[in-house]
Short mmCIF file of C-alpha atoms in Angstrom, two decimals:
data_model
loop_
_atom_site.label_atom_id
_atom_site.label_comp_id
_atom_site.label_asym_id
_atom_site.label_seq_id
_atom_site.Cartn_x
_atom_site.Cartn_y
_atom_site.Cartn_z
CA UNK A 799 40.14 -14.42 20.32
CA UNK A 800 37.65 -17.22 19.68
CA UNK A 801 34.27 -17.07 17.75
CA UNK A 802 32.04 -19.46 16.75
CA UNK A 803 29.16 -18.71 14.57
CA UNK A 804 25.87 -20.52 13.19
CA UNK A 805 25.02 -21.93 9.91
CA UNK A 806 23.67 -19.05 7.70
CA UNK A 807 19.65 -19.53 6.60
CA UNK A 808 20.58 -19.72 3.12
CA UNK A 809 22.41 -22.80 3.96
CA UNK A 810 19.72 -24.77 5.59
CA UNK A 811 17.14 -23.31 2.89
CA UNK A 812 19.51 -24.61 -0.07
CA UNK A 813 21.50 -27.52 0.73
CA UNK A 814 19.40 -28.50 4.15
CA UNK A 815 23.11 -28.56 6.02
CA UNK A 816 24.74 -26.97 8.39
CA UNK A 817 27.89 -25.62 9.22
CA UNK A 818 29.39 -24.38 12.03
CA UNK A 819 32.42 -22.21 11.94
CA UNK A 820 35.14 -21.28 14.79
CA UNK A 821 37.67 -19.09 14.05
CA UNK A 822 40.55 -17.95 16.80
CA UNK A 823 42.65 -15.41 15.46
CA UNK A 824 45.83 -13.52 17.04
CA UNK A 825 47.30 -16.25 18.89
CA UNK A 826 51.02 -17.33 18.44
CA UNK A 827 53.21 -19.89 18.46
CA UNK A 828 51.66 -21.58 15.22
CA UNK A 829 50.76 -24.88 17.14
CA UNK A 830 47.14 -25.33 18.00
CA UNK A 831 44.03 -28.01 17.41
CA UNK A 832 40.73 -27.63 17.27
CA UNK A 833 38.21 -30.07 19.05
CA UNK A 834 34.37 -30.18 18.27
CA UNK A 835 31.72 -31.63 20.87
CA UNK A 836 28.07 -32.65 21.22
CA UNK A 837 26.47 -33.03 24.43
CA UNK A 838 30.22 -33.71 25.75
CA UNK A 839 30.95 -36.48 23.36
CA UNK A 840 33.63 -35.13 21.00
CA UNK A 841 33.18 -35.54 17.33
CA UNK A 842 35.14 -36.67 14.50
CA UNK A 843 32.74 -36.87 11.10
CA UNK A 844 32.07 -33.66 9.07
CA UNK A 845 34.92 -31.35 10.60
CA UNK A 846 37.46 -29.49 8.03
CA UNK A 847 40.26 -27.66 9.61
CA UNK A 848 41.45 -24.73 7.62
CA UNK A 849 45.58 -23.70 7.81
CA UNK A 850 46.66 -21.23 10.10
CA UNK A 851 47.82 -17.94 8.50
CA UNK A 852 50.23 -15.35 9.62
CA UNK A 853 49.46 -11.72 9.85
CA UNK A 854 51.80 -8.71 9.82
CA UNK A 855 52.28 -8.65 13.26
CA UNK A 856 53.48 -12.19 12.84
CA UNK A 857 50.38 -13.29 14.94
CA UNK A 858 48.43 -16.25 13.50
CA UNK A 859 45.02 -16.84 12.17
CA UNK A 860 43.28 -20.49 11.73
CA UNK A 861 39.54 -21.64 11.82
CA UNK A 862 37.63 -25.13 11.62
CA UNK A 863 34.35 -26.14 10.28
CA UNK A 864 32.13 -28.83 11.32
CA UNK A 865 29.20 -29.27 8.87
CA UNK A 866 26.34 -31.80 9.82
CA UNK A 867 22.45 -32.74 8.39
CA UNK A 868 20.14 -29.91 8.90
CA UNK A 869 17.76 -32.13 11.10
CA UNK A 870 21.35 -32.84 13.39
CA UNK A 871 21.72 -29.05 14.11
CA UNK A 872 17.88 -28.51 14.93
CA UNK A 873 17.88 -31.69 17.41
CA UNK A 874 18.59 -28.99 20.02
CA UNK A 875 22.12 -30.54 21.48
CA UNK A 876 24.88 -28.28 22.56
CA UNK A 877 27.78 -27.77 20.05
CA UNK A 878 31.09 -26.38 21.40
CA UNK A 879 34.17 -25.61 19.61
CA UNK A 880 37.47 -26.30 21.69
CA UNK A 881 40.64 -24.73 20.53
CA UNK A 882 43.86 -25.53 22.41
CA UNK A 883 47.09 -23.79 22.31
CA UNK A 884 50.61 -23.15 24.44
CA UNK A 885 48.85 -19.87 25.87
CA UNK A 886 45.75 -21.79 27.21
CA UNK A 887 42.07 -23.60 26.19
CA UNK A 888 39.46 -21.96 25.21
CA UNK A 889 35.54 -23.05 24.64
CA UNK A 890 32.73 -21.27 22.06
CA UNK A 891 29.49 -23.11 22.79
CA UNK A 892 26.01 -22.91 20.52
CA UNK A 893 22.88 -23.91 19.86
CA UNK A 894 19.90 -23.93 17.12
CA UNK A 895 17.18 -21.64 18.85
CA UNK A 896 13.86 -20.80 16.12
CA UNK A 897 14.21 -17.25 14.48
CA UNK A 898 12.83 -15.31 16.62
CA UNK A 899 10.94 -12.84 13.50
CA UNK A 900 9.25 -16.33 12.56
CA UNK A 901 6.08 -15.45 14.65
CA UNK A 902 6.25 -11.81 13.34
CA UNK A 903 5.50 -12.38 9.67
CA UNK A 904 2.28 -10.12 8.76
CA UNK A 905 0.62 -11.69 5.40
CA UNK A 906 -1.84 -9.42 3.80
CA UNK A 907 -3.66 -9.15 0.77
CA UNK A 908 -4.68 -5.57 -0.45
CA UNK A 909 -7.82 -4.62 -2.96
CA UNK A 910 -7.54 -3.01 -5.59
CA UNK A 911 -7.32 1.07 -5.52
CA UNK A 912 -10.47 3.42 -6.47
CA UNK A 913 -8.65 4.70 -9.08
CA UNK A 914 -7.94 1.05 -10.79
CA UNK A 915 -11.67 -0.09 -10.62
CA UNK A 916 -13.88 3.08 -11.19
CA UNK A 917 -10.73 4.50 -14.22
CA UNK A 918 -8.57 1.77 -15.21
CA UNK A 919 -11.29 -0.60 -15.04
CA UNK A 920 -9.21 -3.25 -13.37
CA UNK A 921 -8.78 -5.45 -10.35
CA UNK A 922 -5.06 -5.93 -8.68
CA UNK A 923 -4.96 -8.17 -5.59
CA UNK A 924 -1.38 -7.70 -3.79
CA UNK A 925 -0.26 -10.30 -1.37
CA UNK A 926 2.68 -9.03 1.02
CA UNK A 927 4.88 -10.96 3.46
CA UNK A 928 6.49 -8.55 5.87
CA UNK A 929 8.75 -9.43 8.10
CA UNK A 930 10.74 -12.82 6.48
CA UNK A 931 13.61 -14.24 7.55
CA UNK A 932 15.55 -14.26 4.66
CA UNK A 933 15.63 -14.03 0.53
CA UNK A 934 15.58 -17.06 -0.71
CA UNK A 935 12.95 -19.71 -1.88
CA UNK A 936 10.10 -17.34 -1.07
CA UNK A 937 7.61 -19.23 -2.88
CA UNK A 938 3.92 -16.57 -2.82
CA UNK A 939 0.81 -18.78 -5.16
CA UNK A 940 -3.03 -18.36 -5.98
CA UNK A 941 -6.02 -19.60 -6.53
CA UNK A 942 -9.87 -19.01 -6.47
CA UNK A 943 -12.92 -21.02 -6.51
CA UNK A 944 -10.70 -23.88 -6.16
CA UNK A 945 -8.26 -23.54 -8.93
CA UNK A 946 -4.82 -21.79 -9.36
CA UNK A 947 -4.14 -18.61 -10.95
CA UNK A 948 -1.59 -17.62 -12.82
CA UNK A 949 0.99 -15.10 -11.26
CA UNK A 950 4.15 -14.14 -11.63
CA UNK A 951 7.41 -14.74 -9.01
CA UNK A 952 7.34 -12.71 -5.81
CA UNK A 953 9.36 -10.05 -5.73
CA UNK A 954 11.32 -9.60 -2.65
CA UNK A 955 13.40 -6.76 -1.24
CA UNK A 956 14.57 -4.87 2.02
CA UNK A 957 12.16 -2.33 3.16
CA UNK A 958 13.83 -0.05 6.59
CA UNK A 959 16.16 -2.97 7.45
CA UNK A 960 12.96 -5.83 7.05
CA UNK A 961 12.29 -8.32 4.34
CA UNK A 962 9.00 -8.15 2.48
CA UNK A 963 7.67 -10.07 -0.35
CA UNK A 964 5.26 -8.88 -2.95
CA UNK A 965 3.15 -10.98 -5.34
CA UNK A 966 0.44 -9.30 -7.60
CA UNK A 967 -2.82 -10.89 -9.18
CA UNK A 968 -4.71 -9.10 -12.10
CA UNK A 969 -8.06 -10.01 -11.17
CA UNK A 970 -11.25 -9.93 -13.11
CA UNK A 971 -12.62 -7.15 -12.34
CA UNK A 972 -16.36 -8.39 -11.68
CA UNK A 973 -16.04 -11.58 -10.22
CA UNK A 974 -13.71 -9.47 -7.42
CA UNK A 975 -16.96 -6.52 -7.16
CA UNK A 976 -19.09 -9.42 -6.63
CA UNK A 977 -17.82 -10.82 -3.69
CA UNK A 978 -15.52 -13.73 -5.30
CA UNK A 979 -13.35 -15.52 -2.71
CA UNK A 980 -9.38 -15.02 -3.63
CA UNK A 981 -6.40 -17.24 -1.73
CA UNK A 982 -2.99 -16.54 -1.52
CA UNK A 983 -0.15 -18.93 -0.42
CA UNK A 984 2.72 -18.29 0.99
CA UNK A 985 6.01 -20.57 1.25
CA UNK A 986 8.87 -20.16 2.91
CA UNK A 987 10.84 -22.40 5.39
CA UNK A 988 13.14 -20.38 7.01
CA UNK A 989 10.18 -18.33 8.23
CA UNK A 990 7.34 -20.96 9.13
CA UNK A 991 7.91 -24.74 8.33
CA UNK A 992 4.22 -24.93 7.07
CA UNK A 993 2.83 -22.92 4.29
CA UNK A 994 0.54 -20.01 5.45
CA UNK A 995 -2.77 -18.98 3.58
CA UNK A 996 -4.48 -15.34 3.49
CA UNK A 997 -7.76 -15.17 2.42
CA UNK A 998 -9.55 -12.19 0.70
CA UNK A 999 -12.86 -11.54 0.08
CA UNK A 1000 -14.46 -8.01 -0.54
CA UNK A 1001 -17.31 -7.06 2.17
CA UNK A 1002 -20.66 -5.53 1.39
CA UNK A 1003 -22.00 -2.78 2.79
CA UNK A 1004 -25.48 -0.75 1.83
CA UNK A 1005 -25.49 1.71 -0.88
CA UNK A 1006 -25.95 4.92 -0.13
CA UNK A 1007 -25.76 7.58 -2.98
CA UNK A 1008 -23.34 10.69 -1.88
CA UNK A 1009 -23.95 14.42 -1.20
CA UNK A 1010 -21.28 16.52 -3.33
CA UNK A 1011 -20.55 19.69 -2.26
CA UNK A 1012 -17.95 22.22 -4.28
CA UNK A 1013 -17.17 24.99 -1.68
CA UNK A 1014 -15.76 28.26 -3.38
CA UNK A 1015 -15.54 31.87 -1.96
CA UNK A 1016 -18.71 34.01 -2.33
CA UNK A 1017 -18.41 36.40 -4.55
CA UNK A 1018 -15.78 37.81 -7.27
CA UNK A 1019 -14.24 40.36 -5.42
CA UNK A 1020 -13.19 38.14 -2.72
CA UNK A 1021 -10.64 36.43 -4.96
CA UNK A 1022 -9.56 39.93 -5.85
CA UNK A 1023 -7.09 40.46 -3.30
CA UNK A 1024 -5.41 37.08 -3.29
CA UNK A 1025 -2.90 35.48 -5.69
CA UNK A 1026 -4.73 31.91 -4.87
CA UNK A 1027 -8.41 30.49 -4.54
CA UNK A 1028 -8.66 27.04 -2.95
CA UNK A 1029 -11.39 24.93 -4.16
CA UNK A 1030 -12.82 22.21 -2.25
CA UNK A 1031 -14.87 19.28 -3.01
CA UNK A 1032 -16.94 17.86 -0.07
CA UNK A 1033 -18.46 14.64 -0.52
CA UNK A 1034 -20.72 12.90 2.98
CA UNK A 1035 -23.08 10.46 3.50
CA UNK A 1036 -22.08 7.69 1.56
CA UNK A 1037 -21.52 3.84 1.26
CA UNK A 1038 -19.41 1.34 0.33
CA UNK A 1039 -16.40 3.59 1.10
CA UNK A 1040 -14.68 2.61 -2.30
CA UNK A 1041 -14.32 6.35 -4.25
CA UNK A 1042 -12.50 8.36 -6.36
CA UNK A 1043 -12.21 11.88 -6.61
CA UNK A 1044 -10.24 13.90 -9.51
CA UNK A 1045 -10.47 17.28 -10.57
CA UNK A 1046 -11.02 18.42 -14.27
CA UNK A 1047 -10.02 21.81 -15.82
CA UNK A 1048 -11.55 22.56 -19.17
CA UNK A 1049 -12.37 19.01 -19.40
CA UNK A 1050 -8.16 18.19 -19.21
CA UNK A 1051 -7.48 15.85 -15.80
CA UNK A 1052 -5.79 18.27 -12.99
CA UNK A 1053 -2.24 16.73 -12.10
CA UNK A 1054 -2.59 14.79 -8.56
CA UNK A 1055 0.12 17.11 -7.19
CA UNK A 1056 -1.93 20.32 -7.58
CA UNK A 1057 -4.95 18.79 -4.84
CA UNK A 1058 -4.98 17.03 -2.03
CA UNK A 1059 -7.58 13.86 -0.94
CA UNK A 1060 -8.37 13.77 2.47
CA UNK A 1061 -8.75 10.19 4.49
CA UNK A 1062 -12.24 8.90 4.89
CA UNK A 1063 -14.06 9.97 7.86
CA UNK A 1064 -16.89 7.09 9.42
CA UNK A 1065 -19.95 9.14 10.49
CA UNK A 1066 -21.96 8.66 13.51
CA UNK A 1067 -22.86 5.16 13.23
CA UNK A 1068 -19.96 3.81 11.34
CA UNK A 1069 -22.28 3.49 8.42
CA UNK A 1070 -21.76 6.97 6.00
CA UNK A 1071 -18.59 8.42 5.21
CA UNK A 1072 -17.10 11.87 4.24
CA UNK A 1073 -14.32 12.41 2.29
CA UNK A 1074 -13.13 15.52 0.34
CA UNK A 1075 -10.41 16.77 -2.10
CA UNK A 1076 -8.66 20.49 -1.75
CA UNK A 1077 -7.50 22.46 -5.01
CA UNK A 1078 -5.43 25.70 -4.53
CA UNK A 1079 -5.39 27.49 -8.17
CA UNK A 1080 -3.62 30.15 -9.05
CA UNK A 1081 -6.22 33.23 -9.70
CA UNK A 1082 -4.71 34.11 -13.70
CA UNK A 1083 -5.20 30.77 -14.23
CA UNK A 1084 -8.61 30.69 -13.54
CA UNK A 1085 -10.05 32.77 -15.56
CA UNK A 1086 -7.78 31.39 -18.38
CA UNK A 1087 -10.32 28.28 -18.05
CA UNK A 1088 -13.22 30.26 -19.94
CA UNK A 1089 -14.64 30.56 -16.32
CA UNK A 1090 -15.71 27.34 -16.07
CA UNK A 1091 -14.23 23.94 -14.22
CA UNK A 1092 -15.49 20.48 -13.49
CA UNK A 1093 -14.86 18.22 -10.39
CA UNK A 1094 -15.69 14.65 -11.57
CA UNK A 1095 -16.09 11.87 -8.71
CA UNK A 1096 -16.47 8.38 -9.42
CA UNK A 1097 -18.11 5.44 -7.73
CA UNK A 1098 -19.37 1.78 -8.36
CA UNK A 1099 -23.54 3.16 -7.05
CA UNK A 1100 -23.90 6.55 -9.11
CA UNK A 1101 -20.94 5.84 -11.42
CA UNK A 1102 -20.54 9.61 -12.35
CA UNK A 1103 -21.16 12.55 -10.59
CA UNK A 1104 -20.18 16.44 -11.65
CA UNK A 1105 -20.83 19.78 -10.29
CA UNK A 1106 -19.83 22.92 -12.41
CA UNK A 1107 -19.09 26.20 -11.76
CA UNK A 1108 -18.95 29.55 -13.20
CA UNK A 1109 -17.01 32.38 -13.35
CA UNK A 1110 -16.70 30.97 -9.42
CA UNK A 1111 -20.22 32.19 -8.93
CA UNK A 1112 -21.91 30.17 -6.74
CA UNK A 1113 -24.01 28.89 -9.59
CA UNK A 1114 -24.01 25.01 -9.20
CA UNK A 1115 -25.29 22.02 -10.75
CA UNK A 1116 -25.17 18.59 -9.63
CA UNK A 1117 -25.79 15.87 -12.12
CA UNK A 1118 -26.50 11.92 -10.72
CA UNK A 1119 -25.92 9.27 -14.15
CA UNK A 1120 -28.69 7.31 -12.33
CA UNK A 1121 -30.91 9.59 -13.79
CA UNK A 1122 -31.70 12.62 -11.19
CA UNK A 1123 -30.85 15.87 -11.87
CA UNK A 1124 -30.41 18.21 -8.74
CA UNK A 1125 -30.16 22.20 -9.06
CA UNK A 1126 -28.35 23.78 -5.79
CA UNK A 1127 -30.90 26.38 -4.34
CA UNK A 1128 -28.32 28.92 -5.61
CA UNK A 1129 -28.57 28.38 -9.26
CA UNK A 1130 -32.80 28.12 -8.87
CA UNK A 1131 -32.75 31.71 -7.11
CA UNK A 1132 -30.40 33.16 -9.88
CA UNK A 1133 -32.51 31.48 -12.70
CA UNK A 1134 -35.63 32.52 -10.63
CA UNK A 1135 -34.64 36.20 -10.75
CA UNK A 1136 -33.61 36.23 -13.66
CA UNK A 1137 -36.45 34.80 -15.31
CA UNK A 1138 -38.66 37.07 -13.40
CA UNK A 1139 -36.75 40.44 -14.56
CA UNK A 1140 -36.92 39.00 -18.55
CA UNK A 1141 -40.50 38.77 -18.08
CA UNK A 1142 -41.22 41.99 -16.27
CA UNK A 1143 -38.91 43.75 -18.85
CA UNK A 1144 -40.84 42.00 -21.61
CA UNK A 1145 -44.22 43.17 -19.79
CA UNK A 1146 -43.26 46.74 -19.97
CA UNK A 1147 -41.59 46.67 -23.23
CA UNK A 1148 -45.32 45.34 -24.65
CA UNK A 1149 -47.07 47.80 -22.93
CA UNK A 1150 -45.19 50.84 -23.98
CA UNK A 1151 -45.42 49.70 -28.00
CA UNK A 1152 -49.52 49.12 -27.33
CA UNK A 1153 -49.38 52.55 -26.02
CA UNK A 1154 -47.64 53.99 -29.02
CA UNK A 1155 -49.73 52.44 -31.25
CA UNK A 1156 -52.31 54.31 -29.82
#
């Protein structure tokens, strides 16, 4: 059997050679040669013939390598490998053909999450190659407004059977919100023999201040029969689409894996949005929270919004930092009424002690 195989990537990356190497195995008597070709004119510079080995079977083993400049293997002539023994010649034939993933690389460069800019209060750009060629000398740089910044080394690593390369800028936070231009570069010559650059700049879209709904059950007794209550925050009509939604329990941050955040939904128009958050609760545990919950919900226009509720009453309040303060129609017919009892109470109450005074 005869095989012939290709210089490895790493090769041409590193040393900028390559090496070709034919192997013919399970052949016997012992006597054989190898012959190397280009274009039909047999070469004689660069080849290294390894000694044949024997095997159990008392079959023999032997290989040759022909190693030439990188630029000689990517001039597109034919290589062949000619090995010639007692039992007959054989002939392996190659050449250098482009990777064929090298027009596949994606390049992207992801924002920063909700959570890091409205909690954290930072910025991290990520720059990812998907889709390299190989490991090595995967060189990923960047730079803004013209200079470099500083960043450390990619880190690269299989992903489902494809190479992808990560590199990760901590950005200042404010320059990024107001629309400052970031670059990333991205080396690598087994993939694309010039460097490639992503650009990222955040987009601006009109504010629009959100409607928050918290949806609970109606009344007390119909959380009576159930051994859950599922709480759900409903937030519409609002732009940019950067949010963050979180849940608070007796002012104590709910664990992410207790709710669920839906994807954003575009409204008619493509210019609101509606997105929402689901929190299933455990009915002994609410009432261990004094009767009394917060869901919190951050974003750059209102910067904090809250709606309470109570004893899961629908007896709302929705608070706006920028200085509104909105009571649900719910909570101004309970105050309402019960204002309007006090006072009739306190009506009758005065008239009966007039009336015993006299």
């Amino acid at each position: 059997a005869i095989l012939l195989s290709p210089p490895s990537l790493e090769e041409l990356a590193h040393n900028h050679t390559a090496t070709l190497v034919c192997v013919a195995s399970g052949f016997s008597p012992k006597t054989h040669e190898f012959r190397w070709w280009k274009n039909s004119e047999k070469m004689v510079e660069g080849i290294t013939n390894i000694p044949a080995t024997e095997d159990e079977k008392k079959l023999y083993s032997a290989s040759s390598l022909l190693t030439m400049p990188e630029s000689e293997w990517k001039s597109s002539a034919e290589f062949a490998c000619e090995f010639v023994h007692k039992s007959g010649t054989a002939v392996r034939n190659t050449t250098y053909t482009p990777t064929p993933c090298l027009s596949e690389v994606k390049i992207t460069i992801e924002p920063p999450t909700a959570e890091e800019q409205f909690v954290k209060k930072t910025a991290t750009l990520t720059c990812r190659a998907i889709g390299l060629a190989s490991h090595s000398d995967v060189s990923m740089t960047w730079t803004s407004e013209g200079k470099p910044l500083a960043a450390g080394a990619p880190e690269v690593r299989d992903q489902g059977g494809i190479i992808v390369a990560e590199s990760k800028l901590t950005a200042d936070l404010e320059k990024w919100r107001t629309g400052t231009e970031y670059r990333c570069i991205v080396s690598h010559t087994d993939s694309f023999p010039t460097p490639r650059t992503v650009v990222y700049k955040r987009s601006f879209a009109q504010k629009v201040v959100p409607s928050v709904f918290l949806l609970t059950s109606s009344s007390v007794e119909n959380f009576g029969t159930k051994d859950e209550v599922t709480l759900t925050c409903f937030v519409k009509d609002f732009s940019p689409k950067d949010i963050y939604i979180s849940w608070l329990a007796q002012d104590s941050v709910v664990d992410k894996v207790d709710y669920t955040v839906t994807d954003l939904i575009p409204s008619q128009g493509q210019k609101p949005l509606i997105g929402g958050s689901d929190m299933t609760i455990i009915s002994d545990q609410i009432w261990a929270f004094s009767a009394t919950g917060t869901l919190l919900v951050l974003r750059e226009t209102t910067s904090i919004c809250c709606k309470e509720f109570t004893n899961l009453y629908n007896i709302q309040t929705y608070i706006d930092y920028e200085g509104e303060v909105e009571e649900s129609d719910h909570l101004w017919k309970t105050v309402s009424a019960f204002l309007s009892l006090f006072l009739i109470t306190l009506f009758y109450s005065i008239v009966a002690t007039i009336t015993k005074v006299k």
